[in-house]
PDB file of C-alpha atoms in Angstrom:
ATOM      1  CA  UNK A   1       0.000   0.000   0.000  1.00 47.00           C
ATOM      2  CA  UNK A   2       0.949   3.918  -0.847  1.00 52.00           C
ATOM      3  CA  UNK A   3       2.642   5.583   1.961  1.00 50.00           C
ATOM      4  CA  UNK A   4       0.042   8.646   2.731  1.00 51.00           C
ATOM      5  CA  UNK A   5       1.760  11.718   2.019  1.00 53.00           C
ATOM      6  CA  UNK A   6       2.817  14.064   5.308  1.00 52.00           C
ATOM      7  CA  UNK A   7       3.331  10.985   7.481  1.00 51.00           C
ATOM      8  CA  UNK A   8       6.811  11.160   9.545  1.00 52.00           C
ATOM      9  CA  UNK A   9       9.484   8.754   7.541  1.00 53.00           C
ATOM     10  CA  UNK A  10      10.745   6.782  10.680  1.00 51.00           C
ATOM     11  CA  UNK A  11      13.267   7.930  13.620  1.00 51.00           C
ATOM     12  CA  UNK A  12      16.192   6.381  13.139  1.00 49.00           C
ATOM     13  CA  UNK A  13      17.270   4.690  16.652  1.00 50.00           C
ATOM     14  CA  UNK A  14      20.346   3.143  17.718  1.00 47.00           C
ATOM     15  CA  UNK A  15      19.974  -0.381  17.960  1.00 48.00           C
ATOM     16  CA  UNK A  16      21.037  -1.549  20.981  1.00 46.00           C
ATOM     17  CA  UNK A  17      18.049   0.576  22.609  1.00 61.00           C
ATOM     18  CA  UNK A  18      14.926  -0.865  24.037  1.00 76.00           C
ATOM     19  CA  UNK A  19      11.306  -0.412  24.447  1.00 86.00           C
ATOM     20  CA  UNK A  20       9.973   2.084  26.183  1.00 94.00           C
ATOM     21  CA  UNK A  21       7.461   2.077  28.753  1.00 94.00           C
ATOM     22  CA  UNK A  22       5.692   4.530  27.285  1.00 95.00           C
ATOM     23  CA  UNK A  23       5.751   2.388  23.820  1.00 96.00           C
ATOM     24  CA  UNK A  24       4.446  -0.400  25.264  1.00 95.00           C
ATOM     25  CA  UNK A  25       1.322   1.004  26.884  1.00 95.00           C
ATOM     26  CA  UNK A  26       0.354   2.828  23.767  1.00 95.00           C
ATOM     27  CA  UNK A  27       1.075  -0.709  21.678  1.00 96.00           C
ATOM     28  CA  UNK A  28      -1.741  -2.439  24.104  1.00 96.00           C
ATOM     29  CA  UNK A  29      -4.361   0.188  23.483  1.00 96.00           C
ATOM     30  CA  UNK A  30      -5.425   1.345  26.733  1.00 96.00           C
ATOM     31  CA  UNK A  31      -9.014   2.300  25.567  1.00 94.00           C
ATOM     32  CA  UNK A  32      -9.668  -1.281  24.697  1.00 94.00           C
ATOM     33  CA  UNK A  33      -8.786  -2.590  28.726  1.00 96.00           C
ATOM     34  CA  UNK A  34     -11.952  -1.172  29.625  1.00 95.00           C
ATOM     35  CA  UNK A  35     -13.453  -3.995  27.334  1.00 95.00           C
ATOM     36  CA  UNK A  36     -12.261  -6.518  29.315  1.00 95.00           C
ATOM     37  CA  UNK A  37     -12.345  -5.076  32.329  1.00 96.00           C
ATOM     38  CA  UNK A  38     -16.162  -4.458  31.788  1.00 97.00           C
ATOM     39  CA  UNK A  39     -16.298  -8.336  30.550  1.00 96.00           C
ATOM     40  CA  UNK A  40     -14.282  -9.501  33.900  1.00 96.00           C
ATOM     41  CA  UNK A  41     -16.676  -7.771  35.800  1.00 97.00           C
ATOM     42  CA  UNK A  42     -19.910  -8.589  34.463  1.00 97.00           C
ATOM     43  CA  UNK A  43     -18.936 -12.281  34.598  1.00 95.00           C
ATOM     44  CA  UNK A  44     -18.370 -11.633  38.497  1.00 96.00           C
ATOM     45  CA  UNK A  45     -21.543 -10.381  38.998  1.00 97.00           C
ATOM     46  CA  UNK A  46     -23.088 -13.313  36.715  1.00 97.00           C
ATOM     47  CA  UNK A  47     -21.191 -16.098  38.825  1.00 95.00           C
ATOM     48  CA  UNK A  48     -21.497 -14.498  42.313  1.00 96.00           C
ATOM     49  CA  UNK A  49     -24.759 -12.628  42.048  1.00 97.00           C
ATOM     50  CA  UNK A  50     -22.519  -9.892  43.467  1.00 96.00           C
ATOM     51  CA  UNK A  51     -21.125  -6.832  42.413  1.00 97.00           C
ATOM     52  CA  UNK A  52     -18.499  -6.183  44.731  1.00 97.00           C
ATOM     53  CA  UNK A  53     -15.796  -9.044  45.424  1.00 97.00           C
ATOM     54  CA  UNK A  54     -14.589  -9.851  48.584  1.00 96.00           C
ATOM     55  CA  UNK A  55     -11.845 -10.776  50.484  1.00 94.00           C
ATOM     56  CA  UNK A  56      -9.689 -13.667  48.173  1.00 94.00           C
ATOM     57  CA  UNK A  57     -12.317 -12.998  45.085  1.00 96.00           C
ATOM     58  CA  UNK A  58     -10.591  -9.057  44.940  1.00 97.00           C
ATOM     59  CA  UNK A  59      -7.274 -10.466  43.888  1.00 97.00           C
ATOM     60  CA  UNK A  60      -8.673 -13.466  41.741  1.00 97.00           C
ATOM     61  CA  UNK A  61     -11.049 -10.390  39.995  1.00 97.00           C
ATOM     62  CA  UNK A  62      -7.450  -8.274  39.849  1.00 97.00           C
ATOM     63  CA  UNK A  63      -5.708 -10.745  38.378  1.00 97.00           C
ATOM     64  CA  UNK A  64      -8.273 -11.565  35.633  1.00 97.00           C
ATOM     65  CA  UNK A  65      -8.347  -8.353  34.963  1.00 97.00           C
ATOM     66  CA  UNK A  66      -4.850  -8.056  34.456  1.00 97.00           C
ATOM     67  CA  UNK A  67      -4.877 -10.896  31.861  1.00 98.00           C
ATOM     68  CA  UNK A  68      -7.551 -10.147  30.008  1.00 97.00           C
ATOM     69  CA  UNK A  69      -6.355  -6.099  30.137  1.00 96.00           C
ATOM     70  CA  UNK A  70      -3.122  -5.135  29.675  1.00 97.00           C
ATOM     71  CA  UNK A  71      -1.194  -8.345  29.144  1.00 98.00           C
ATOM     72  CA  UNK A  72      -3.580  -9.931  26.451  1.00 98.00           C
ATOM     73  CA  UNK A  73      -3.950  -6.615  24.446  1.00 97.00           C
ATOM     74  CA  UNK A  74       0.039  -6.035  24.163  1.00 97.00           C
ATOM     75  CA  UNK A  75       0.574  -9.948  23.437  1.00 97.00           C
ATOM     76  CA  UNK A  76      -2.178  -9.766  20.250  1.00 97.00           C
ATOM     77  CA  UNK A  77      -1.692  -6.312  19.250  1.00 96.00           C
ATOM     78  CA  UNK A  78       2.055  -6.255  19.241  1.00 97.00           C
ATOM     79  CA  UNK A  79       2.054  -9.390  16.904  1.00 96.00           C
ATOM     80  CA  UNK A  80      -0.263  -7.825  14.564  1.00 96.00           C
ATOM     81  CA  UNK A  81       1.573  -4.219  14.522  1.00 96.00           C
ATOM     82  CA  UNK A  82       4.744  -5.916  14.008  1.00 95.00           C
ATOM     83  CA  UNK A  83       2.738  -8.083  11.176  1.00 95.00           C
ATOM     84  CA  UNK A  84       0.684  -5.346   9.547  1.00 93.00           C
ATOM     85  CA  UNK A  85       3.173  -2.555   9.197  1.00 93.00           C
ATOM     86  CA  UNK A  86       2.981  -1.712   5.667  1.00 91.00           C
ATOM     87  CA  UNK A  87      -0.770  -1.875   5.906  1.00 92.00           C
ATOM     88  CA  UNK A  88      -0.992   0.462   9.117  1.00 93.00           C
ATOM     89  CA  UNK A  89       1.872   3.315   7.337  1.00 92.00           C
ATOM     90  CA  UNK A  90      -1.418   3.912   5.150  1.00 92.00           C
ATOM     91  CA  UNK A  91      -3.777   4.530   7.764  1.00 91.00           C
ATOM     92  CA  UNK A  92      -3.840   8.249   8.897  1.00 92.00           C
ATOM     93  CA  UNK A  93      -4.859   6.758  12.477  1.00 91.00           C
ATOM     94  CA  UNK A  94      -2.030   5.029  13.081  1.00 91.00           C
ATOM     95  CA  UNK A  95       0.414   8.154  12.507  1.00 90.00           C
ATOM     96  CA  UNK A  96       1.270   8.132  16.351  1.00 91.00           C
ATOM     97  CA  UNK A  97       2.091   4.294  16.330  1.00 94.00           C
ATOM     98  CA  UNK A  98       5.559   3.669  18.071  1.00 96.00           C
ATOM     99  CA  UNK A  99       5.927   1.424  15.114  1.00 95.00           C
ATOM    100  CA  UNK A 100       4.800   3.952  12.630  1.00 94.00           C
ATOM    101  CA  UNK A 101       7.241   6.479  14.020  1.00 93.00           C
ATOM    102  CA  UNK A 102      10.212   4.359  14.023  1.00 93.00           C
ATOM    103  CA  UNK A 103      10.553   4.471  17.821  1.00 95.00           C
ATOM    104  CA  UNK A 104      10.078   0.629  17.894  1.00 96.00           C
ATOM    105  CA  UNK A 105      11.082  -1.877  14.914  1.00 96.00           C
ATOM    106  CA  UNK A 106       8.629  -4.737  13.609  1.00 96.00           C
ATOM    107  CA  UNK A 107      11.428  -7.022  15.487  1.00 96.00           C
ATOM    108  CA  UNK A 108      11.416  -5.414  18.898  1.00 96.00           C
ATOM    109  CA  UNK A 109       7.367  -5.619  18.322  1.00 96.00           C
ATOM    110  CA  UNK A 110       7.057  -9.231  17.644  1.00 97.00           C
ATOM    111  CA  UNK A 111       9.444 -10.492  20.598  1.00 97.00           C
ATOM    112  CA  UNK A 112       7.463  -8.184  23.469  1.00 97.00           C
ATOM    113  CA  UNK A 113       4.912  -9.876  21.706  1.00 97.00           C
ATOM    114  CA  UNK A 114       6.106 -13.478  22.718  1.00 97.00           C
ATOM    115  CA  UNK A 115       7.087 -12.450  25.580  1.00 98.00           C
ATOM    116  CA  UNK A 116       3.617 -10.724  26.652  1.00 98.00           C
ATOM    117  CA  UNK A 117       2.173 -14.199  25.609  1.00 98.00           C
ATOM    118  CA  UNK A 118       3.737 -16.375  27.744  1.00 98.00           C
ATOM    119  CA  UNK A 119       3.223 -14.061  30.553  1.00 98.00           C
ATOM    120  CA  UNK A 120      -0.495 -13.695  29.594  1.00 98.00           C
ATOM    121  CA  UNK A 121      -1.058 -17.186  29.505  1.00 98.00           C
ATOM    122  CA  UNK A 122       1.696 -18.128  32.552  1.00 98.00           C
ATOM    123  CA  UNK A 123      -0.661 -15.039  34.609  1.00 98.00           C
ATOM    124  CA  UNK A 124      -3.335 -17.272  34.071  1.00 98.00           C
ATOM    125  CA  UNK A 125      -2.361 -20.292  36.057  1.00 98.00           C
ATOM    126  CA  UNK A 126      -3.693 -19.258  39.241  1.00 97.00           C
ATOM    127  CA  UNK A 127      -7.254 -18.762  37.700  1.00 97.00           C
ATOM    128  CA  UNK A 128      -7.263 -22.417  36.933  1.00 97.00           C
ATOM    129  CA  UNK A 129      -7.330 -24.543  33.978  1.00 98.00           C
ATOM    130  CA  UNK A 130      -9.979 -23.854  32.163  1.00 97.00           C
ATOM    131  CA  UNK A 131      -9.430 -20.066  32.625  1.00 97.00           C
ATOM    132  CA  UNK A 132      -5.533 -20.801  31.647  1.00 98.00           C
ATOM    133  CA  UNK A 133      -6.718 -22.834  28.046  1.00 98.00           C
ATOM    134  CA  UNK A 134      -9.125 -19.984  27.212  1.00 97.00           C
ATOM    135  CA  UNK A 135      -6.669 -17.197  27.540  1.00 98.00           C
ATOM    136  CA  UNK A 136      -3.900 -19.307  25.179  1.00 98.00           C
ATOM    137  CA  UNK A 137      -6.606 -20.194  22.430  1.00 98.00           C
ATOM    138  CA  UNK A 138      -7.039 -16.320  22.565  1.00 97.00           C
ATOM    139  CA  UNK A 139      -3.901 -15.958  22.371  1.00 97.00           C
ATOM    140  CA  UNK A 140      -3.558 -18.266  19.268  1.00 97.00           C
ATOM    141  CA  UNK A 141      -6.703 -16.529  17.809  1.00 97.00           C
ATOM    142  CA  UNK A 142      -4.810 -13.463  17.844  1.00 95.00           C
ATOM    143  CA  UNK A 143      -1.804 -14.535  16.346  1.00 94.00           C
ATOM    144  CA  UNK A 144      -3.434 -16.491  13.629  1.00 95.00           C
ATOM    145  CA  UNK A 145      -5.285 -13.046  12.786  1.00 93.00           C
ATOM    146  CA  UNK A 146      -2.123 -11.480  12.279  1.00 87.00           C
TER     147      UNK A 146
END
């Protein structure tokens, strides 16, 4: 696909630096955590007939949260911004991509993207095994999308 005219040709950046912080959390989307958050939630309420968690539920709610948040957005999304590059330089939205800017290569992309995965899915384990298999089939869903 074209390049759209007016976009910023990528920053060039020394190699041996890393991924910022900062790079990261806009990579995972932070708009789309409410998603899941509001998902994690609602199937609290729907098992417990409760909306507020208690005592050991508050961390098992936290933690699900921070799966199906943070961790499960960077592991998909960096795969498929590291995968869909050329695609995304065409899309005026994506102008402030860390990708898109140069700030973080397609290589640096795809490896915090294995290495959200495992967490995600290692993150998991103490939500049981059924919980544990769903989160890597998403995981695998969102890879194969890419």
């Amino acid at each position: 696909m074209p390049v759209i005219e007016g976009y910023p040709p990528p920053v060039a950046r020394p190699a041996s630096s890393g991924v910022r912080v900062r790079d990261l959390l806009l990579i995972s989307r932070p708009h789309f955590w409410f998603l899941s958050f509001v998902a994690i939630h609602l199937g609290f309420v729907l098992a417990t007939h409760r909306v507020v968690p208690r005592g050991d539920e508050i961390v098992a709610v936290a933690n699900a949260a921070l799966v199906a948040g943070p961790l499960l957005w960077l592991a998909v999304l960096s795969i498929n911004d590291a995968r869909d590059l050329e695609n995304d330089r065409a899309n005026p939205r994506k102008a402030d991509s860390p990708l898109i800017q140069g700030r973080v290569t397609p290589e640096q992309a795809f490896r915090v993207g294995v290495l959200a995965s495992v967490l995600t899915v290692l993150a998991a384990v103490p939500l049981g095994r059924l919980f544990t298999m769903g989160t890597a089939v998403v995981v695998l869903l969102g890879w194969a999308y890419s």
